[in-house]
Amino acid sequence: MTAPSSPAPAPSASRIPALNWHAAHRTSIQLRFADVDAMGHVNNARYAEFLEVARMDMSAATGIQGDDDHSMLARLELDYVHEIRLGQTVFIESLVERVGRTSWTVAARFVADNVPCAFARSVQVRVNADHIPEPLPERFHDLVRPLLARLDVPSEKTP
Amino acid sequence: MTAPSSPAPAPSASRIPALNWHAAHRTSIQLRFADVDAMGHVNNARYAEFLEVARMDMSAATGIQGDDDHSMLARLELDYVHEIRLGQTVFIESLVERVGRTSWTVAARFVADNVPCAFARSVQVRVNADHIPEPLPERFHDLVRPLLARLDVPSEKTP
Amino acid sequence: MTAPSSPAPAPSASRIPALNWHAAHRTSIQLRFADVDAMGHVNNARYAEFLEVARMDMSAATGIQGDDDHSMLARLELDYVHEIRLGQTVFIESLVERVGRTSWTVAARFVADNVPCAFARSVQVRVNADHIPEPLPERFHDLVRPLLARLDVPSEKTP
Amino acid sequence: MTAPSSPAPAPSASRIPALNWHAAHRTSIQLRFADVDAMGHVNNARYAEFLEVARMDMSAATGIQGDDDHSMLARLELDYVHEIRLGQTVFIESLVERVGRTSWTVAARFVADNVPCAFARSVQVRVNADHIPEPLPERFHDLVRPLLARLDVPSEKTP
């Protein structure tokens, strides 16, 4: 399974997909001194805390707040492309990539001082009070429609 | 990109790959009250903190400690299968899945009260003092060899 | 040292001193889901993180930012009077209670949804790069003068 | 209220009281990389997390665990005397300084690599499910008796 000659990680740009970020829900993140670790940058675990802030903010804005109150994270992917440092202005842009029967996927982009610096994909599962998955309500699809992700292919120019 | 009829998440078992966990490096995790969130279980972001404990412990045990001091996380994947609760005995089992030119990948399994409950994959990049990637030393391969991950296929029984 | 008949804690009001809070520096705190613990309220340790946000904000606003970059916390007192819950609007009001030779003391009041809910006193020491205390610059006194704390005695009304 | 000529903080030794620490309950603390901040030492807020670990450990050991499940922190004092750094072996030693009607006070000493480095005093209040204070059970006094704090005055030598 080990490939000693495997290439270095792909260039940063390709690790943050070109989605319709202009349509994304936008959440400002207040950095804390305690977010920064001994490397002098925001610790990787804190990105997951920031994502919770963004998910709750998006849930409130779309009207799916009640749902989010009873949801659990099933999977998290994080690509750290550029460091985030104290003093930077940080936003998270969130799009809904997929809506399933009991779960949905959020694609999020971290932007620090206007530079995209990280990408995250979170799979959230709706659960009941006993933390058992349950179907998303019908209206869920309507509520998140304005935030649906799509690949942002540059339009070809005609001569 | 949205598939309203997409299936529910795959059954838990399949989200934790069958690797040679018996050969893994094992790190005990001390839970803290502050690790638990309002859902009554360990908060998802804390799993990333636990992984740092496991990586440092594995680095010290294998002798790659100096390297780890100058490494950064490039990518993190986390599959949350079962909740972890206060009072449980928690271990992280770590295997090295891949060694590249400047980076390596660790596959980790969270075990709480003897039940596998989460899986993580971390891509770590070796960097210099300026946080610029630099090649792993030759001996790196030798040091992690005992911890290399491989699929743990059940052996067929002959009659 | 144990006094089985010692009284219950003093009423809440008396644990937050009546200072000139109207003159205080005010910092908004963004709550995170991960700030809340299994009790359903903001975890006590997170108050200390919030205070760091407030101190840095106050340092920047007063122009003592450079100093704060090289300061360490020597002592912290926290009185938790009312719980803080997710969804509340939280501010920290900060006043400077004392300026010493190498240290200064900040008195801070936590306000959630307009209700004072906690009080903190932090003693910060100016240190050099080796974390050795060093004297505060002369201008420090001038910079913090507008934020000096004083007891806010209600004025008597004349008939 | 400002005293420009006030003396520097008292010498470290005097900030950690001389109590009967040899009788204290002892809890080992597992440090995490994320505990360390940009100053290169354990962040001040994490000390409060460590104290929760120690309080829960002491509660379980003394048999007052059920009580601790329904208690809230009313006041916290922390004196940071020496920095704690990653790689150090850290213990918290806890004594019970006071038992009141609904609350009790724990005095704790942080020891890193055998050097006392911080002191904490926590006032914990027993509460019911609605977070309203309620009297401690009678047996509470008996359970914590072995851990009662007393000043550890050096015995006089007779000629």
XYZ file of C-alpha atoms in Angstrom:
636
model
C 0.000 0.000 0.000
C 3.033 2.246 0.415
C 4.328 3.923 -2.706
C 7.729 5.422 -1.974
C 7.777 7.174 -5.303
C 4.298 8.644 -5.073
C 4.192 12.299 -6.054
C 4.004 15.246 -3.707
C 0.515 16.529 -2.917
C -1.192 18.185 -5.846
C -0.785 21.977 -6.140
C -2.951 23.889 -3.702
C -5.342 25.323 -6.235
C -6.659 21.940 -7.253
C -7.537 21.010 -3.701
C -10.294 23.616 -3.500
C -12.915 22.763 -6.144
C -14.211 25.501 -8.448
C -17.814 25.708 -7.264
C -20.337 28.530 -7.468
C -18.913 30.167 -4.339
C -20.517 33.494 -5.253
C -23.845 31.899 -4.309
C -22.564 30.478 -1.032
C -23.806 31.306 2.433
C -21.130 33.389 4.134
C -20.201 33.259 7.831
C -17.642 35.474 9.531
C -15.378 33.697 12.037
C -13.953 35.464 15.074
C -10.460 34.144 15.696
C -9.249 33.577 19.247
C -5.693 33.577 20.567
C -6.325 30.016 21.791
C -7.082 28.932 18.188
C -3.400 29.296 17.346
C -0.987 26.514 18.233
C 2.766 26.290 18.697
C 3.232 26.425 14.900
C 1.949 30.006 15.004
C -1.111 29.215 12.897
C -4.698 28.191 13.581
C -4.672 24.609 14.856
C -6.237 22.064 12.511
C -8.829 20.952 15.061
C -10.194 24.484 15.342
C -11.222 24.388 11.672
C -13.823 21.821 12.710
C -15.108 24.216 15.379
C -15.358 26.981 12.791
C -17.360 24.694 10.516
C -19.912 24.158 13.276
C -20.341 27.924 13.534
C -20.884 28.104 9.769
C -23.331 25.187 9.718
C -25.405 26.684 12.510
C -25.364 30.073 10.846
C -26.416 28.561 7.516
C -29.110 26.505 9.222
C -30.579 29.588 10.856
C -30.436 31.571 7.605
C -32.121 28.873 5.525
C -34.741 28.037 8.124
C -33.535 24.482 8.720
C -32.390 25.427 12.204
C -34.717 23.006 13.977
C -33.271 20.206 11.911
C -29.697 21.101 12.678
C -30.471 20.926 16.384
C -30.878 17.226 15.891
C -28.134 16.327 13.501
C -24.807 14.619 13.878
C -21.637 14.760 11.854
C -21.036 11.473 10.022
C -17.990 12.411 7.981
C -15.600 15.307 7.714
C -12.965 16.015 5.071
C -10.603 18.928 5.424
C -7.960 20.153 3.009
C -5.550 22.608 4.579
C -4.038 24.635 1.742
C -2.757 27.858 3.296
C -2.240 28.600 6.988
C -4.603 30.947 8.814
C -2.953 33.419 11.194
C -4.185 35.619 13.990
C -5.263 39.030 12.754
C -6.627 37.745 9.456
C -10.245 38.296 8.448
C -11.798 34.872 8.063
C -14.981 33.785 6.311
C -16.456 30.405 5.602
C -18.506 30.019 2.434
C -20.965 27.121 2.480
C -22.835 25.331 -0.302
C -25.035 22.248 -0.143
C -23.478 19.572 -2.298
C -25.936 16.743 -1.778
C -29.237 16.015 -0.051
C -29.947 12.392 0.739
C -32.716 10.644 2.599
C -31.418 11.238 6.130
C -28.214 13.149 5.431
C -26.837 16.078 3.508
C -23.372 17.214 2.486
C -22.012 20.711 2.873
C -19.027 21.932 0.857
C -17.243 24.814 2.550
C -14.391 27.085 1.609
C -12.294 28.964 4.177
C -11.222 32.423 3.023
C -8.631 34.421 5.004
C -7.877 37.988 3.918
C -9.656 37.178 0.641
C -7.471 34.157 -0.119
C -9.090 30.712 -0.207
C -7.091 28.697 2.274
C -8.980 25.503 3.049
C -11.789 23.293 1.827
C -14.137 21.118 3.852
C -16.818 18.594 3.111
C -19.175 17.628 5.964
C -21.797 14.896 5.898
C -24.479 15.668 8.448
C -27.150 13.134 9.446
C -30.536 14.083 10.817
C -31.227 12.165 14.027
C -34.003 11.947 16.573
C -33.639 12.474 20.314
C -32.058 9.028 20.643
C -29.493 9.888 17.965
C -31.107 7.472 15.468
C -31.112 8.670 11.822
C -34.482 9.827 10.541
C -35.629 11.127 7.138
C -35.155 14.767 6.266
C -38.446 16.651 5.925
C -39.735 17.298 2.390
C -39.244 21.040 2.701
C -35.517 20.505 3.333
C -34.895 20.349 -0.421
C -36.679 23.619 -1.021
C -34.933 25.387 1.816
C -31.426 24.577 0.645
C -32.093 24.956 -3.100
C -30.549 28.467 -3.320
C -27.345 27.068 -1.870
C -26.932 24.016 -4.086
C -23.376 23.540 -5.278
C -22.489 23.237 -8.954
C -19.198 23.225 -10.769
C -18.356 26.729 -11.828
C -17.093 26.110 -15.363
C -15.724 29.288 -16.971
C -17.987 30.198 -19.907
C -16.364 29.964 -23.331
C -16.027 33.173 -25.180
C -17.363 33.297 -28.742
C -15.459 35.393 -31.258
C -24.970 17.614 -8.086
C -27.835 16.943 -5.704
C -29.313 13.496 -5.777
C -32.560 13.508 -3.808
C -32.797 9.758 -4.068
C -29.246 9.022 -3.023
C -28.990 6.227 -0.487
C -28.467 6.610 3.199
C -24.860 6.428 4.401
C -23.349 2.981 4.061
C -23.540 0.760 7.134
C -21.053 1.675 9.816
C -18.874 -1.369 9.488
C -17.835 -0.510 5.968
C -16.653 2.921 6.962
C -13.762 1.535 9.011
C -11.478 -0.393 6.631
C -10.270 -3.865 7.615
C -6.560 -3.178 8.039
C -3.906 -4.993 10.056
C -4.913 -3.132 13.217
C -3.227 -5.756 15.388
C 0.087 -4.292 14.201
C -0.920 -0.695 14.848
C 0.705 1.730 17.225
C -1.661 2.215 20.150
C -2.206 5.459 22.081
C -4.434 5.873 25.112
C -6.519 9.065 25.135
C -7.511 10.778 28.374
C -10.990 12.206 27.940
C -11.856 15.575 29.450
C -15.254 16.887 30.499
C -14.713 19.770 28.057
C -14.393 17.263 25.183
C -18.123 16.572 25.425
C -20.577 18.924 23.790
C -24.276 19.643 24.218
C -25.126 16.395 22.397
C -23.621 14.507 25.345
C -20.850 12.968 23.263
C -17.285 13.893 22.385
C -17.373 16.862 20.022
C -16.214 16.133 16.473
C -13.450 18.740 16.601
C -11.859 17.021 19.605
C -11.213 13.918 17.506
C -8.692 16.013 15.595
C -6.994 16.923 18.888
C -6.856 13.255 19.852
C -5.232 12.429 16.524
C -2.454 14.904 17.252
C -1.787 13.098 20.525
C -1.623 9.791 18.648
C 0.648 11.147 15.905
C 3.081 12.603 18.419
C 3.051 9.397 20.428
C 3.670 7.322 17.301
C 6.401 9.698 16.169
C 8.201 9.357 19.477
C 7.826 5.576 19.484
C 9.147 5.145 15.932
C 11.961 7.638 16.330
C 10.634 10.110 13.757
C 9.896 12.612 16.527
C 12.242 15.253 15.167
C 10.437 15.060 11.847
C 7.015 15.457 13.403
C 8.166 18.635 15.087
C 8.316 20.164 11.655
C 5.299 18.779 9.916
C 1.925 20.184 8.997
C -1.410 18.572 8.367
C -2.394 18.814 4.695
C -5.565 16.759 4.743
C -7.811 15.126 7.302
C -10.652 12.661 6.782
C -12.800 11.558 9.677
C -15.609 9.012 9.719
C -17.690 9.177 12.862
C -19.378 5.792 13.254
C -20.300 5.474 16.935
C -20.378 8.234 19.532
C -17.716 8.411 22.233
C -18.949 9.213 25.733
C -17.307 10.335 28.940
C -16.190 7.430 31.067
C -15.245 5.244 28.116
C -11.729 3.886 27.693
C -10.426 5.293 24.429
C -7.508 4.198 22.267
C -6.295 5.314 18.872
C -4.613 2.717 16.680
C -2.346 4.145 13.994
C -0.872 2.631 10.838
C 1.151 4.274 8.092
C -0.752 3.960 4.846
C 1.580 5.739 2.481
C 4.981 7.412 2.445
C 5.566 9.958 -0.296
C 8.403 12.302 -1.093
C 7.509 15.041 1.388
C 4.358 13.634 2.976
C 2.971 10.529 4.604
C -0.511 9.254 5.373
C -1.627 7.813 8.689
C -4.740 5.633 8.961
C -6.159 5.637 12.461
C -8.948 3.803 14.203
C -10.667 5.095 17.343
C -11.653 2.353 19.775
C -13.903 3.114 22.766
C -14.565 0.352 25.298
C -13.190 -2.105 22.731
C -15.601 -1.014 19.994
C -14.200 0.638 16.849
C -16.054 3.941 16.640
C -14.277 6.170 14.157
C -11.732 6.143 11.360
C -9.328 8.873 10.344
C -6.876 9.428 7.545
C -4.307 12.203 7.968
C -1.865 13.452 5.365
C 1.111 15.043 7.062
C 3.716 17.093 5.174
C 7.267 17.556 6.362
C 8.175 21.250 6.333
C 11.190 23.354 7.205
C 11.247 26.264 9.642
C 9.510 28.462 7.058
C 6.729 25.903 6.635
C 7.946 24.976 3.133
C 7.643 21.241 2.239
C 10.913 19.354 2.196
C 11.790 15.724 1.403
C 11.429 13.086 4.084
C 14.759 11.618 5.162
C 15.713 8.214 3.736
C 15.470 6.512 7.112
C 11.819 7.541 7.369
C 10.797 4.474 5.353
C 12.705 2.141 7.614
C 11.356 3.700 10.769
C 7.710 3.342 9.827
C 8.022 -0.067 8.132
C 6.663 -2.014 11.137
C 3.541 0.131 11.030
C 2.743 -0.120 7.323
C -0.949 -0.663 6.673
C -2.226 -3.545 4.593
C -5.683 -4.906 3.958
C -6.420 -7.598 6.469
C -8.099 -10.188 4.238
C -9.451 -13.129 6.243
C -7.477 -16.210 5.243
C -9.464 -18.928 3.447
C -9.837 -22.137 5.295
C -8.835 -25.303 3.451
C -10.838 -28.450 4.145
C -10.153 24.739 57.509
C -13.559 23.260 56.773
C -16.565 25.107 58.079
C -19.620 22.865 57.749
C -21.886 25.719 58.704
C -20.401 28.242 56.305
C -23.040 30.192 54.419
C -24.098 29.606 50.849
C -22.310 31.700 48.228
C -23.204 35.362 48.377
C -26.044 36.494 46.125
C -25.047 36.840 42.506
C -25.263 40.586 42.317
C -22.512 41.087 44.848
C -20.072 38.967 42.898
C -19.894 41.472 40.044
C -18.508 44.739 41.416
C -20.245 48.009 40.573
C -17.580 49.649 38.441
C -17.834 52.337 35.767
C -18.778 49.773 33.146
C -20.238 52.470 30.904
C -16.650 53.526 30.215
C -15.427 50.021 29.523
C -13.951 48.711 26.299
C -16.528 46.414 24.720
C -15.794 43.257 22.744
C -18.370 41.100 21.031
C -17.826 37.338 21.417
C -18.905 34.868 18.738
C -20.139 31.718 20.454
C -19.356 28.315 18.956
C -21.262 25.075 19.349
C -18.070 23.553 20.781
C -18.075 26.173 23.569
C -21.064 24.421 25.129
C -20.524 21.365 27.296
C -22.704 18.492 28.453
C -24.420 20.815 30.958
C -25.895 22.715 28.000
C -24.064 25.932 28.850
C -20.766 27.514 27.864
C -17.973 25.534 29.505
C -16.062 27.371 32.224
C -12.721 27.000 30.436
C -14.051 28.805 27.366
C -14.571 31.964 29.425
C -10.782 32.168 29.637
C -10.592 31.950 25.830
C -13.152 34.737 25.517
C -11.086 36.908 27.862
C -8.086 36.532 25.560
C -10.203 37.818 22.678
C -11.253 40.790 24.796
C -7.710 41.550 25.969
C -6.363 41.468 22.424
C -9.205 43.634 21.191
C -8.647 46.134 24.003
C -4.901 46.104 23.382
C -5.403 46.927 19.724
C -7.932 49.651 20.503
C -5.730 51.364 23.093
C -2.556 51.057 21.074
C -0.798 48.731 23.526
C -1.007 45.885 21.027
C 2.747 45.482 20.726
C 2.955 45.078 24.484
C 0.227 42.459 24.617
C 2.155 40.395 22.081
C 4.708 39.854 24.801
C 2.640 39.405 27.897
C 1.702 36.414 29.983
C -1.202 35.749 32.294
C -0.045 35.573 35.921
C -3.394 35.246 37.651
C -7.005 34.753 36.675
C -10.140 35.027 38.805
C -13.511 34.126 37.403
C -16.919 34.405 39.043
C -19.605 32.502 37.187
C -22.941 34.063 38.159
C -25.389 33.145 35.386
C -24.943 30.520 32.689
C -24.295 31.553 29.088
C -26.197 29.607 26.449
C -25.881 29.199 22.707
C -27.850 31.807 20.797
C -27.222 34.560 23.319
C -25.536 37.813 22.348
C -22.364 38.034 24.396
C -20.120 41.008 25.163
C -17.141 41.425 27.415
C -16.614 44.826 29.022
C -13.053 45.517 30.129
C -11.584 48.099 32.490
C -8.024 48.496 33.734
C -8.005 48.116 37.491
C -4.323 48.523 38.235
C -1.060 49.299 36.458
C 2.078 48.105 38.188
C 5.722 48.116 37.232
C 5.680 45.041 35.012
C 2.039 43.980 35.267
C -1.481 45.293 34.959
C -4.884 44.048 36.048
C -7.974 43.967 33.874
C -11.461 43.732 35.378
C -13.974 42.298 32.938
C -17.705 41.753 32.974
C -19.454 39.197 30.766
C -22.861 40.348 29.515
C -25.229 37.895 27.771
C -28.456 39.258 26.313
C -27.890 42.412 28.335
C -27.604 40.547 31.650
C -24.268 40.619 33.512
C -23.397 36.963 33.995
C -19.756 36.703 35.014
C -16.847 38.715 36.330
C -13.146 38.200 35.701
C -9.947 39.711 36.956
C -6.767 39.026 34.981
C -3.241 39.967 35.971
C -1.079 40.235 32.883
C 2.714 40.523 33.032
C 4.816 42.119 30.328
C 7.639 39.782 29.342
C 10.515 39.816 26.896
C 11.214 37.192 24.245
C 12.568 34.838 26.932
C 9.366 35.251 28.974
C 11.193 37.276 31.666
C 9.138 40.142 33.183
C 10.171 43.600 32.057
C 8.898 47.087 32.940
C 5.867 48.493 31.183
C 6.690 51.478 28.979
C 5.916 54.923 30.373
C 3.201 55.562 27.779
C 1.297 52.508 29.042
C -0.309 54.619 31.769
C -1.482 57.227 29.297
C -2.848 54.663 26.871
C -5.047 52.895 29.419
C -6.129 56.033 31.332
C -9.570 56.232 29.603
C -10.261 52.693 30.741
C -9.283 52.992 34.396
C -11.763 51.311 36.711
C -13.422 53.131 39.583
C -16.258 52.205 41.901
C -19.496 53.453 40.453
C -21.208 54.859 43.555
C -24.785 55.925 42.828
C -25.041 59.688 43.215
C -27.328 60.910 46.008
C -30.396 62.711 44.888
C -31.051 66.151 46.382
C -34.659 67.130 46.990
C -7.467 52.659 41.766
C -4.274 52.614 39.745
C -1.058 52.544 41.699
C 1.829 53.275 39.327
C 4.327 52.469 42.014
C 2.746 49.207 43.104
C 5.289 46.430 43.511
C 5.904 43.625 41.050
C 3.986 40.392 41.651
C 5.077 38.521 44.751
C 7.740 35.856 44.272
C 6.396 32.656 42.757
C 6.820 30.503 45.827
C 4.347 32.527 47.845
C 1.619 32.125 45.253
C 1.326 28.389 45.896
C 0.266 27.899 49.519
C 2.104 25.373 51.670
C -0.666 22.848 52.220
C -0.543 19.147 53.081
C -0.003 18.227 49.428
C 1.368 14.812 50.414
C -2.219 13.889 51.319
C -3.703 15.237 48.094
C -5.570 13.262 45.466
C -3.310 12.971 42.442
C -4.431 13.036 38.797
C -2.179 12.584 35.802
C -2.896 14.929 32.873
C -2.262 13.907 29.268
C -1.032 16.945 27.370
C -2.160 17.529 23.788
C -0.423 19.459 21.044
C -3.528 21.659 20.851
C -3.075 22.636 24.527
C -0.054 24.712 23.544
C -0.542 28.196 22.144
C 1.580 30.585 20.095
C 3.660 31.374 23.189
C 4.935 27.794 23.087
C 3.406 26.897 26.455
C 0.119 25.410 27.619
C -2.604 28.007 27.091
C -4.115 29.438 30.265
C -7.644 28.310 29.361
C -6.529 24.680 29.142
C -5.611 24.733 32.843
C -9.349 25.015 33.523
C -9.942 21.918 31.362
C -7.272 20.038 33.298
C -8.950 20.986 36.563
C -12.192 19.406 35.360
C -10.313 16.173 34.727
C -8.873 16.328 38.247
C -12.226 17.126 39.866
C -13.948 14.239 38.101
C -11.116 11.904 38.989
C -11.236 12.985 42.637
C -15.017 12.675 42.679
C -14.844 9.119 41.426
C -12.095 8.211 43.875
C -13.901 9.623 46.911
C -17.284 8.253 45.941
C -18.925 11.659 45.453
C -19.169 11.027 41.706
C -22.950 11.249 41.610
C -22.763 14.650 43.211
C -20.207 15.958 40.790
C -22.492 15.014 37.925
C -24.773 17.772 39.094
C -22.439 20.500 40.123
C -21.449 23.787 38.595
C -18.371 25.915 38.936
C -19.133 29.151 40.796
C -15.653 30.594 41.074
C -12.208 29.825 39.769
C -8.864 31.297 40.791
C -5.711 30.401 38.932
C -2.150 31.435 39.686
C 0.223 30.724 36.827
C 3.713 30.525 38.308
C 5.809 28.526 35.832
C 4.947 27.663 32.248
C 3.982 24.100 31.310
C 5.490 22.785 28.091
C 4.758 19.862 25.834
C 6.665 16.762 26.838
C 6.466 17.476 30.542
C 4.883 15.013 32.969
C 1.959 16.817 34.561
C -0.015 16.028 37.707
C -2.723 17.881 39.554
C -2.871 17.469 43.308
C -6.256 18.240 44.855
C -7.323 18.969 48.420
C -10.703 20.009 49.779
C -10.348 23.390 51.403
C -13.895 24.019 52.531
C -17.277 22.296 52.600
C -20.289 24.567 52.824
C -24.013 23.959 52.711
C -24.362 23.697 48.927
C -20.786 24.266 47.787
C -17.248 23.119 48.387
C -13.833 24.498 47.538
C -10.998 22.530 46.015
C -7.393 23.730 46.254
C -5.241 22.272 43.487
C -1.566 22.375 42.662
C -0.205 21.759 39.167
C 3.110 19.894 39.135
C 5.140 19.586 35.903
C 8.278 17.445 35.943
C 8.088 17.522 39.743
C 8.055 21.322 39.929
C 4.927 23.054 41.312
C 3.904 25.432 38.547
C 0.387 26.656 39.235
C -2.249 26.874 41.922
C -6.016 26.821 41.546
C -8.966 27.276 43.826
C -12.372 26.142 42.538
C -15.724 26.686 44.211
C -18.159 24.049 43.053
C -21.900 24.251 43.785
C -24.172 21.233 43.945
C -27.218 21.804 41.747
C -30.320 19.873 40.788
C -31.442 19.073 37.252
C -32.632 22.674 36.822
C -29.226 23.983 37.879
C -30.638 25.293 41.195
C -28.279 24.950 44.205
C -29.212 22.223 46.659
C -27.656 21.068 49.937
C -24.758 18.650 49.890
C -25.622 15.266 51.378
C -24.503 14.573 54.931
C -22.066 11.907 53.825
C -20.199 14.458 51.698
C -18.206 15.575 54.742
C -17.149 12.032 55.535
C -16.195 11.257 51.975
C -13.852 14.208 51.557
C -12.382 14.103 55.094
C -9.156 12.336 54.025
C -8.547 15.134 51.530
C -9.120 18.129 53.797
C -6.525 20.835 53.321
C -4.484 22.212 56.187
C -1.508 24.512 56.318
C 1.638 22.464 56.303
C 3.619 24.289 58.959
C 7.155 22.948 59.312
C 7.429 21.316 62.716
C 9.661 23.093 65.213
C 12.726 21.257 66.253
C 13.278 20.809 69.966
C 16.852 21.019 71.232
